[in-house]
Structure formats: C-alpha cells, structure tokens
Short mmCIF file of C-alpha atoms in Angstrom, two decimals:
data_model
loop_
_atom_site.label_atom_id
_atom_site.label_comp_id
_atom_site.label_asym_id
_atom_site.label_seq_id
_atom_site.Cartn_x
_atom_site.Cartn_y
_atom_site.Cartn_z
CA MET A 1117 67.32 -56.77 -30.16
CA LEU A 1118 65.09 -59.78 -29.56
CA LEU A 1119 68.04 -61.85 -28.38
CA THR A 1120 69.04 -59.11 -25.95
CA MET A 1121 65.53 -59.03 -24.50
CA PHE A 1122 65.50 -62.81 -23.94
CA ALA A 1123 69.00 -62.65 -22.44
CA LEU A 1124 67.84 -59.97 -20.00
CA LEU A 1125 64.84 -62.11 -19.06
CA PHE A 1126 67.12 -65.11 -18.50
CA TRP A 1127 69.57 -63.25 -16.28
CA GLY A 1128 66.75 -61.54 -14.42
CA ALA A 1129 65.16 -64.91 -13.64
CA VAL A 1130 68.51 -66.40 -12.60
CA PHE A 1131 69.27 -63.42 -10.35
CA PHE A 1132 65.82 -63.69 -8.75
CA ILE A 1133 66.33 -67.40 -7.92
CA ILE A 1134 69.86 -66.84 -6.60
CA TYR A 1135 68.78 -63.87 -4.49
CA THR A 1136 65.82 -65.76 -3.02
CA TYR A 1137 67.72 -68.91 -2.08
CA PHE A 1138 71.20 -67.56 -1.40
CA GLY A 1139 71.38 -63.76 -1.63
CA TYR A 1140 68.87 -62.89 1.07
CA PRO A 1141 70.19 -65.52 3.54
CA LEU A 1142 73.74 -64.22 2.93
CA ILE A 1143 72.75 -60.58 3.50
CA ILE A 1144 70.87 -61.49 6.68
CA TRP A 1145 73.86 -63.50 7.91
CA LEU A 1146 76.26 -60.61 7.25
CA LEU A 1147 74.01 -58.12 9.05
CA ALA A 1148 73.42 -60.49 11.97
CA SER A 1149 77.17 -61.06 12.36
CA LEU A 1150 77.46 -57.38 13.35
CA LYS A 1151 75.03 -57.93 16.25
CA ARG A 1152 75.65 -59.48 19.65
CA SER A 1153 75.38 -63.26 19.57
CA ARG A 1154 72.18 -63.71 21.54
CA VAL A 1155 69.75 -62.29 24.08
CA ASP A 1156 69.48 -64.13 27.40
CA TYR A 1157 65.90 -64.12 28.65
CA PRO A 1158 65.17 -64.61 32.37
CA ASP A 1159 63.23 -67.60 33.65
CA TYR A 1160 59.58 -66.71 33.19
CA PHE A 1161 56.63 -68.98 33.97
CA PRO A 1162 53.28 -67.56 32.84
CA THR A 1163 50.21 -69.75 32.60
CA VAL A 1164 50.26 -71.68 29.32
CA THR A 1165 47.66 -73.47 27.22
CA LEU A 1166 49.10 -76.16 24.98
CA LEU A 1167 46.45 -76.29 22.27
CA ILE A 1168 46.71 -79.40 20.10
CA ALA A 1169 44.80 -79.41 16.82
CA ALA A 1170 43.67 -83.00 16.25
CA TYR A 1171 41.29 -83.85 13.42
CA ASN A 1172 40.81 -87.64 13.09
CA GLU A 1173 44.08 -88.42 14.89
CA GLU A 1174 43.06 -91.63 16.66
CA ASN A 1175 46.37 -93.28 15.72
CA ASP A 1176 48.57 -90.54 17.17
CA ILE A 1177 46.62 -88.63 19.81
CA ALA A 1178 47.40 -90.92 22.77
CA ARG A 1179 51.14 -90.72 22.04
CA LYS A 1180 50.91 -86.94 21.69
CA ILE A 1181 49.05 -86.60 25.01
CA GLU A 1182 51.63 -88.74 26.81
CA ASN A 1183 54.39 -86.58 25.32
CA SER A 1184 52.56 -83.44 26.48
CA LEU A 1185 52.03 -84.76 30.01
CA ALA A 1186 55.79 -85.40 30.25
CA LEU A 1187 56.71 -81.76 29.46
CA ASP A 1188 58.80 -80.03 32.10
CA TYR A 1189 56.76 -77.03 33.23
CA PRO A 1190 55.49 -75.95 36.69
CA THR A 1191 52.51 -77.96 37.90
CA GLY A 1192 49.25 -76.07 37.65
CA LYS A 1193 50.51 -73.63 35.02
CA LEU A 1194 50.15 -75.83 31.94
CA GLN A 1195 46.70 -76.56 30.48
CA ILE A 1196 46.58 -79.31 27.84
CA LEU A 1197 43.65 -78.69 25.52
CA ILE A 1198 42.76 -80.81 22.49
CA ALA A 1199 40.79 -79.13 19.69
CA ALA A 1200 39.18 -82.06 17.86
CA ASP A 1201 36.32 -80.31 16.05
CA GLY A 1202 34.75 -82.36 13.28
CA SER A 1203 36.56 -85.60 14.14
CA SER A 1204 34.55 -88.61 13.03
CA ASP A 1205 36.87 -91.28 14.46
CA ARG A 1206 37.75 -92.17 18.08
CA THR A 1207 39.88 -89.08 18.73
CA PRO A 1208 37.39 -87.38 21.13
CA ASP A 1209 36.81 -90.65 23.02
CA ILE A 1210 40.55 -91.23 23.47
CA VAL A 1211 41.01 -87.68 24.76
CA ARG A 1212 38.21 -88.16 27.30
CA GLN A 1213 40.15 -91.12 28.74
CA TYR A 1214 42.78 -88.62 29.92
CA GLU A 1215 40.37 -86.25 31.69
CA ALA A 1216 41.39 -87.60 35.09
CA ARG A 1217 44.96 -86.53 34.31
CA GLY A 1218 43.89 -82.98 33.51
CA VAL A 1219 43.65 -83.17 29.73
CA GLU A 1220 40.70 -81.16 28.34
CA LEU A 1221 38.69 -81.52 25.15
CA SER A 1222 37.25 -78.85 22.88
CA PHE A 1223 34.89 -80.55 20.43
CA VAL A 1224 31.86 -79.94 18.25
CA PRO A 1225 30.74 -82.41 15.56
CA GLU A 1226 30.78 -79.80 12.80
CA ARG A 1227 34.03 -79.36 10.92
CA GLY A 1228 35.11 -75.79 10.22
CA GLY A 1229 38.83 -76.20 9.60
CA LYS A 1230 41.92 -75.91 11.79
CA MET A 1231 41.78 -72.14 12.31
CA ALA A 1232 38.10 -72.31 13.27
CA ALA A 1233 38.80 -75.08 15.79
CA ILE A 1234 41.72 -73.12 17.26
CA THR A 1235 39.67 -69.93 17.51
CA ARG A 1236 36.74 -71.67 19.21
CA ALA A 1237 39.04 -73.41 21.69
CA ILE A 1238 40.83 -70.16 22.55
CA THR A 1239 37.56 -68.26 22.92
CA PHE A 1240 35.70 -70.72 25.12
CA SER A 1241 38.22 -73.06 26.77
CA ALA A 1242 41.78 -71.71 26.92
CA ARG A 1243 42.94 -70.17 30.20
CA GLY A 1244 46.66 -69.62 29.67
CA ASP A 1245 48.20 -66.20 29.16
CA ILE A 1246 50.34 -67.83 26.47
CA ILE A 1247 48.86 -70.14 23.81
CA ILE A 1248 51.07 -72.77 22.20
CA ILE A 1249 49.71 -74.36 19.03
CA SER A 1250 50.80 -77.90 18.20
CA ASP A 1251 49.72 -80.78 15.99
CA ALA A 1252 49.09 -84.38 16.94
CA ASN A 1253 51.81 -85.86 14.72
CA ASN A 1254 54.81 -84.17 16.34
CA ASP A 1255 56.54 -84.59 19.70
CA TYR A 1256 58.11 -81.86 21.83
CA ASP A 1257 61.42 -81.97 23.65
CA SER A 1258 60.73 -81.98 27.39
CA GLN A 1259 62.10 -78.42 27.75
CA ALA A 1260 60.31 -77.01 24.69
CA VAL A 1261 57.58 -75.11 26.54
CA LYS A 1262 60.10 -73.34 28.79
CA HIS A 1263 62.19 -72.22 25.85
CA LEU A 1264 59.09 -71.01 24.01
CA VAL A 1265 57.76 -68.88 26.88
CA PHE A 1266 60.93 -67.33 28.35
CA PRO A 1267 61.11 -64.63 25.61
CA PHE A 1268 57.65 -63.41 26.65
CA ALA A 1269 59.34 -61.81 29.66
CA ASP A 1270 60.01 -59.07 27.09
CA PRO A 1271 56.69 -57.22 26.55
CA THR A 1272 57.64 -56.42 22.94
CA VAL A 1273 57.61 -60.13 22.02
CA GLY A 1274 54.27 -61.29 20.65
CA VAL A 1275 55.09 -64.67 19.09
CA THR A 1276 57.77 -67.31 19.52
CA THR A 1277 58.42 -70.33 17.34
CA GLY A 1278 60.65 -73.36 17.77
CA ALA A 1279 62.76 -75.62 15.59
CA LYS A 1280 61.13 -78.23 13.37
CA THR A 1281 63.32 -81.33 13.36
CA ILE A 1282 62.72 -84.06 10.80
CA LEU A 1283 63.37 -87.59 12.05
CA GLU A 1284 65.48 -89.17 9.33
CA ASP A 1285 64.39 -92.68 8.41
CA GLY A 1286 66.92 -93.55 5.72
CA ARG A 1287 64.85 -92.13 2.86
CA HIS A 1288 66.25 -89.36 0.67
CA LEU A 1289 63.02 -87.42 1.20
CA SER A 1290 63.63 -87.18 4.95
CA SER A 1291 67.29 -86.23 4.40
CA SER A 1292 66.37 -83.42 1.97
CA GLU A 1293 63.52 -82.21 4.17
CA GLY A 1294 65.81 -82.22 7.20
CA LEU A 1295 68.45 -80.24 5.28
CA TYR A 1296 65.80 -77.71 4.23
CA TRP A 1297 64.67 -77.09 7.82
CA ARG A 1298 68.27 -76.66 9.00
CA TYR A 1299 68.69 -74.06 6.23
CA GLU A 1300 65.48 -72.34 7.42
CA SER A 1301 66.66 -72.48 11.01
CA GLN A 1302 69.81 -70.54 10.17
CA ILE A 1303 67.83 -67.82 8.38
CA LYS A 1304 65.34 -67.43 11.23
CA SER A 1305 68.13 -67.32 13.81
CA ASN A 1306 69.80 -64.46 11.95
CA GLU A 1307 66.50 -62.63 11.46
CA THR A 1308 65.83 -62.88 15.19
CA LYS A 1309 69.22 -61.33 15.96
CA LEU A 1310 68.17 -58.38 13.79
CA GLY A 1311 64.91 -57.86 15.70
CA THR A 1312 62.26 -60.25 14.41
CA CYS A 1313 61.93 -63.32 12.25
CA VAL A 1314 59.06 -63.36 9.77
CA ILE A 1315 58.19 -67.05 9.45
CA ALA A 1316 56.97 -69.57 12.02
CA VAL A 1317 56.01 -73.23 11.88
CA GLY A 1318 52.48 -74.19 12.85
CA GLU A 1319 53.62 -77.25 14.81
CA ILE A 1320 55.40 -75.19 17.47
CA ILE A 1321 54.23 -71.59 17.73
CA ALA A 1322 53.33 -69.58 20.84
CA PHE A 1323 51.59 -66.21 21.19
CA ARG A 1324 49.94 -63.89 23.72
CA ARG A 1325 46.28 -64.83 24.14
CA ALA A 1326 45.21 -61.28 25.07
CA GLN A 1327 46.49 -59.96 21.73
CA PHE A 1328 45.00 -62.72 19.57
CA SER A 1329 42.53 -61.46 16.97
CA PRO A 1330 40.28 -64.08 15.33
CA PRO A 1331 40.57 -63.88 11.52
CA GLN A 1332 37.72 -62.27 9.63
CA GLN A 1333 37.89 -64.79 6.78
CA LYS A 1334 38.65 -68.47 6.31
CA ILE A 1335 42.41 -68.81 6.75
CA ILE A 1336 44.35 -71.71 5.20
CA ASN A 1337 47.63 -71.29 7.13
CA ASP A 1338 47.16 -70.34 10.78
CA ASP A 1339 50.90 -69.75 11.33
CA HIS A 1340 51.12 -67.26 8.43
CA TYR A 1341 48.13 -65.37 9.78
CA LEU A 1342 49.44 -65.23 13.35
CA VAL A 1343 52.89 -64.00 12.33
CA MET A 1344 51.57 -61.31 9.97
CA ASP A 1345 48.93 -60.14 12.44
CA PHE A 1346 51.35 -59.78 15.35
CA ILE A 1347 54.00 -58.09 13.19
CA HIS A 1348 51.33 -55.66 11.99
CA LYS A 1349 50.52 -54.91 15.64
CA GLY A 1350 54.17 -54.01 16.26
CA TYR A 1351 55.32 -57.14 18.09
CA LYS A 1352 58.52 -59.11 17.54
CA ILE A 1353 58.57 -62.75 16.42
CA ILE A 1354 61.34 -64.68 18.17
CA TYR A 1355 62.82 -67.93 16.90
CA THR A 1356 63.97 -70.20 19.74
CA PRO A 1357 65.84 -73.19 18.26
CA ALA A 1358 66.23 -74.75 21.73
CA ALA A 1359 62.46 -75.42 21.64
CA ARG A 1360 62.48 -78.52 19.48
CA SER A 1361 59.64 -80.35 17.76
CA TYR A 1362 60.20 -83.77 16.17
CA GLU A 1363 58.22 -85.36 13.37
CA HIS A 1364 58.44 -87.71 10.41
CA VAL A 1365 58.24 -86.50 6.85
CA SER A 1366 55.34 -87.58 4.60
CA LYS A 1367 55.25 -91.23 3.54
CA THR A 1368 55.89 -90.46 -0.13
CA ALA A 1369 57.12 -87.59 -2.29
CA LEU A 1370 53.59 -87.33 -3.71
CA ASP A 1371 52.13 -86.92 -0.21
CA GLU A 1372 54.69 -84.20 0.44
CA VAL A 1373 53.66 -82.38 -2.75
CA VAL A 1374 50.01 -82.55 -1.60
CA ARG A 1375 50.95 -81.12 1.80
CA ARG A 1376 53.09 -78.36 0.31
CA THR A 1377 50.41 -77.52 -2.26
CA ARG A 1378 48.03 -76.64 0.55
CA MET A 1379 50.71 -74.67 2.38
CA ASN A 1380 51.54 -72.68 -0.72
CA ALA A 1381 47.91 -71.95 -1.49
CA GLY A 1382 47.88 -70.45 2.00
CA LEU A 1383 51.04 -68.51 1.19
CA PHE A 1384 49.38 -66.93 -1.85
CA GLN A 1385 46.36 -66.13 0.32
CA THR A 1386 48.73 -64.34 2.71
CA ILE A 1387 50.37 -62.43 -0.16
CA PHE A 1388 47.05 -61.20 -1.49
CA MET A 1389 45.99 -60.18 2.03
CA SER A 1390 49.28 -58.43 2.72
CA GLY A 1391 48.02 -54.93 1.95
CA LYS A 1392 46.36 -54.78 5.36
CA PHE A 1393 49.10 -56.68 7.22
CA LEU A 1394 52.46 -55.37 5.99
CA PRO A 1395 54.04 -52.97 8.54
CA PHE A 1396 54.87 -50.15 6.13
CA ASN A 1397 56.18 -48.06 9.03
CA ARG A 1398 58.95 -50.70 9.42
CA PRO A 1399 60.51 -50.93 5.92
CA PHE A 1400 63.30 -53.28 7.02
CA VAL A 1401 60.73 -55.82 8.21
CA VAL A 1402 58.73 -55.39 4.99
CA TRP A 1403 61.91 -56.22 3.05
CA GLN A 1404 62.39 -59.33 5.23
CA ILE A 1405 58.81 -60.52 4.64
CA ILE A 1406 59.00 -59.99 0.89
CA SER A 1407 62.44 -61.58 0.53
CA HIS A 1408 61.96 -64.54 2.88
CA LYS A 1409 58.28 -65.33 2.48
CA PHE A 1410 56.81 -63.79 -0.67
CA PHE A 1411 59.64 -64.30 -3.16
CA ARG A 1412 59.64 -68.06 -2.49
CA ALA A 1413 56.16 -68.18 -4.00
CA PHE A 1414 57.41 -66.92 -7.36
CA VAL A 1415 60.54 -69.06 -7.77
CA PRO A 1416 58.77 -71.71 -9.94
CA PHE A 1417 57.74 -69.02 -12.41
CA ALA A 1418 61.32 -67.71 -12.48
CA MET A 1419 62.51 -71.27 -13.17
CA ILE A 1420 60.09 -71.56 -16.10
CA LEU A 1421 61.16 -68.15 -17.40
CA ALA A 1422 64.85 -69.08 -17.15
CA LEU A 1423 64.28 -72.29 -19.13
CA VAL A 1424 62.08 -70.77 -21.85
CA SER A 1425 64.21 -67.64 -22.34
CA ASN A 1426 67.36 -69.80 -22.45
CA MET A 1427 65.83 -71.99 -25.17
CA LEU A 1428 64.89 -68.92 -27.20
CA CYS A 1429 68.41 -67.54 -26.83
CA VAL A 1430 69.84 -70.79 -28.21
CA LEU A 1431 67.39 -70.74 -31.13
CA LEU A 1432 68.22 -67.12 -31.99
CA SER A 1433 72.00 -67.30 -31.47
CA PRO A 1434 72.78 -68.41 -35.10
CA TYR A 1435 71.04 -65.26 -36.39
CA SER A 1436 72.10 -62.66 -33.85
CA SER A 1437 74.59 -62.01 -31.08
CA THR A 1438 74.75 -60.19 -27.74
CA ARG A 1439 77.47 -59.76 -25.17
CA LEU A 1440 74.89 -60.58 -22.50
CA MET A 1441 74.52 -64.15 -23.74
CA PRO A 1442 77.23 -65.56 -26.02
CA ALA A 1443 76.21 -68.63 -27.97
CA THR A 1444 78.55 -70.96 -26.05
CA LEU A 1445 77.29 -69.72 -22.68
CA SER A 1446 73.67 -69.98 -23.82
CA THR A 1447 74.17 -73.58 -24.93
CA ALA A 1448 76.04 -74.54 -21.75
CA ALA A 1449 73.32 -72.97 -19.58
CA LEU A 1450 70.59 -74.87 -21.43
CA ILE A 1451 72.46 -78.16 -21.12
CA GLY A 1452 72.86 -77.51 -17.39
CA GLN A 1453 69.14 -76.84 -16.96
CA VAL A 1454 68.15 -79.92 -18.94
CA LEU A 1455 70.48 -82.10 -16.85
CA PHE A 1456 69.07 -80.59 -13.65
CA TYR A 1457 65.47 -81.40 -14.58
CA PHE A 1458 66.46 -84.81 -15.89
CA ALA A 1459 68.12 -85.56 -12.53
CA ALA A 1460 64.92 -84.44 -10.80
CA LEU A 1461 62.91 -86.82 -12.97
CA LEU A 1462 65.27 -89.71 -12.24
CA GLY A 1463 65.03 -89.00 -8.53
CA ASN A 1464 61.26 -89.48 -8.67
CA VAL A 1465 61.54 -92.73 -10.61
CA PHE A 1466 64.68 -94.47 -9.33
CA LYS A 1467 66.07 -94.87 -5.84
CA VAL A 1468 69.87 -94.69 -5.55
CA GLY A 1469 71.46 -95.45 -2.19
CA GLY A 1470 74.32 -93.80 -0.35
CA LEU A 1471 75.71 -90.27 -0.47
CA LEU A 1472 75.39 -90.17 -4.26
CA GLY A 1473 71.69 -90.91 -3.99
CA LYS A 1474 71.21 -88.07 -1.48
CA LEU A 1475 73.02 -85.62 -3.76
CA LEU A 1476 71.01 -86.73 -6.79
CA TYR A 1477 67.77 -86.32 -4.83
CA LEU A 1478 68.36 -82.63 -4.14
CA PRO A 1479 67.17 -81.58 -7.64
CA THR A 1480 64.13 -83.80 -7.12
CA PHE A 1481 63.34 -82.13 -3.80
CA LEU A 1482 63.74 -78.62 -5.25
CA VAL A 1483 61.64 -79.35 -8.32
CA ASN A 1484 58.91 -81.10 -6.32
CA SER A 1485 58.80 -78.21 -3.84
CA ASN A 1486 58.41 -75.65 -6.62
CA LEU A 1487 55.89 -77.84 -8.42
CA ALA A 1488 53.84 -77.77 -5.22
CA THR A 1489 54.17 -73.98 -5.16
CA ALA A 1490 52.85 -73.71 -8.73
CA LYS A 1491 50.00 -76.09 -7.90
CA GLY A 1492 49.27 -74.06 -4.79
CA PHE A 1493 49.00 -70.92 -6.93
CA TYR A 1494 46.55 -72.67 -9.26
CA SER A 1495 44.53 -73.95 -6.29
CA PHE A 1496 44.39 -70.46 -4.83
CA LEU A 1497 43.32 -68.84 -8.11
CA THR A 1498 40.62 -71.43 -8.75
CA ASN A 1499 39.57 -71.55 -5.07
CA ARG A 1500 40.15 -75.31 -5.06
CA GLN A 1501 42.26 -75.26 -1.90
CA GLN A 1502 39.89 -74.92 1.01
CA HIS A 1503 40.72 -73.88 4.57
CA ILE A 1504 39.73 -77.44 5.53
CA TRP A 1505 42.80 -79.60 5.01
CA GLN A 1506 43.27 -83.25 4.16
CA ARG A 1507 45.63 -85.42 6.18
CA VAL A 1508 48.65 -87.05 4.56
CA GLN A 1509 50.35 -90.17 5.85
CA ARG A 1510 53.55 -89.81 7.86
#
C-alpha cells in the first residue's frame, strides 16, 4: 500500500513536469494548426512613447539612445522618454546630452523601483497613445516599433510583445538561453493564433496608455502585471515575432540565477494576486495562464517529489510490489535521475566545448532555472525579494 502511494506520487510528479514542458505546448500547437496561419494587420501609425527604464545605466544608455533614434517610425510620432529615477551615476547627465535631438528625461533622485518609475513617467511625461516599455541593455530591430503597433489597429488588442533574441557569444549559457526563448516564441505564436498569448517580455512590450491602470501595490514584474491586468479587462495580448529585441545573456550562470530568482519571486507574487486578475468568464484563457505561467513555478517541487518518491520506491521494492512501479523500472528511473543531476553539476563545474558540451549543458540550464524558481519562492515567502531590483552584468 505504501509502495503504491509513492509510485502514484512519482508518476503524478513526472506527468506534471511532462505536461508543463511538453504537453501544454503540444496541445496548443495542435489547436493552433486548425486555425488560419496568421492575421494581417493594416499599416497603423499612432503616436508612440518609447519608455526606457534606465537605473544606473551609464555604460549602456548612450548606445540604447542611438539605437532608439535610428528606429524607423514616422517623424513626430515617436517620443523617446528615459525613466532614470534613483540613478546615482551619470545616466541622467548622459540623457540630457541628447535633449537637442528630442530625447526626454523623467527623473527624481528617490528610487522607488522600475514599476514606480514607469508609472510616474507615464503619468507626467508620456504623450503617446501607445506606450512601449524597453530596457537599456537591449537593442531593437529598426522595424520593431512598426511591428509592435500595427496590431493596435484592432480595438480588441490591448498589449503586444515582441521576440527576445539572445546574442550567442560562444558560451553554453547563451546557447541554452537562446534555445529557451525560441521554445517560448513557438508557444506564444500558437497562443496568439488561438486569440491571446498570456506571457510577455518586459524588454519589448507595448500597451494602450488610456487603459493603463497604475498598480495598487509594489509590483516586482511589470510585464506580468500588465499582461494580467489587460487580460482581466478583456483585451487580447498579441505576440509579434517580427518585432525583435536583441540582448546578451548574463555574464555567468550565477548572475542568471540571481536574475531569474527575482523574476520568479515576481511570478509567485502574480500567482497569489491572481484571484482578482484571472478572467473566470474566459475559462480557455484561464487554462492557458495556469498551464503556461503558473505551472512553471511548481516544476522544481515536482522534480523534488519525483526524486524522493523514486528513492522510497527503490527502498521499499524488496519488501513489496506494485504494477505501477516494478523494481527494475524504479531502479532505472532513479539511475536516470541521478545521472541527470550529476550532469547538471558537471555543467556548472567543467566547461566542455563543441556540440557535446552544449548537450551536456542542457541539464545544467534546466536545473539552474528551477533552482532559481525555488529560490524565488523562498524570497517571496520571506519578503526578501523587493520590487527594487539589482542589476546583473551582461
């Protein structure tokens, strides 16, 4: 009886992981394949505010401004606004050097976090009908703004988001991160075909200014909040992969864990706020949000459950038996899990070149990502992750 219970826990955990990473994307792909390939939006040129969040970005802000000034969008309809609240370096001074070229600065010395800086800039300085949020460490393709705003010709569209492209630099971390974002791109493309995607990236996200509602509490992830708020209001979120943003991955795997820990603390904040944001009158969208966004947060706990329950099955197999988990299968599954985590450990310690090295790094990337999720959960529970973020090197 005890062995059967642990076997059920093991298979339940395995099914949860497989569904989250492969089952949901497969179902979405199958459903999307029944829809027409794409929607062609007409050329549409509303006024736009490109709002760049830049806290202590003196090393990158000039490059980002030059990239923004080179964007292909009608003259007079694109406002470039830098939100540099709390910056203690030369970021505000560098921005002021571009005032003659039309670049504007939103700045107060006090630091209130990214969402607070964005909200203040929108409230007092932004003039565009469409707001595009960007960071200082990414560059846009010259056509990115056009591709982001064309879907707003449809009044049911509230938010658009573009493709995050990782610039590969020969490191396995950049290769794995790039593969992950291509995987995410496919899911969001299929979700969009079905009506709305449910995840956006904060580096390239656009929304209607008139429908923006400032958050009532300190938000960690602005992109999570914007998506959930607009979905709750009945709008569609459209993924536009032709709007491309380019950036480098973090300098080290440890830096990436730090960055993802903050993101996942924000994800848990979103989950615990979801009671007032989930669109219960649209059950299909609720299923999408739970499957694509919320389930990811609980994968590390399913991984732990799969390992522990598998170990207990092996320990109990000499004294009992169950058709759910024969002794040979239980042993083979445990060996597989141990090898997987051992490969992840090796990937953090040793660097192997070539295709083999990239394949061996995948377990490392998956384990590090889920470790960051678990740390994010702890940070959220203990209130250690603040809405004010810390920069990581890229």
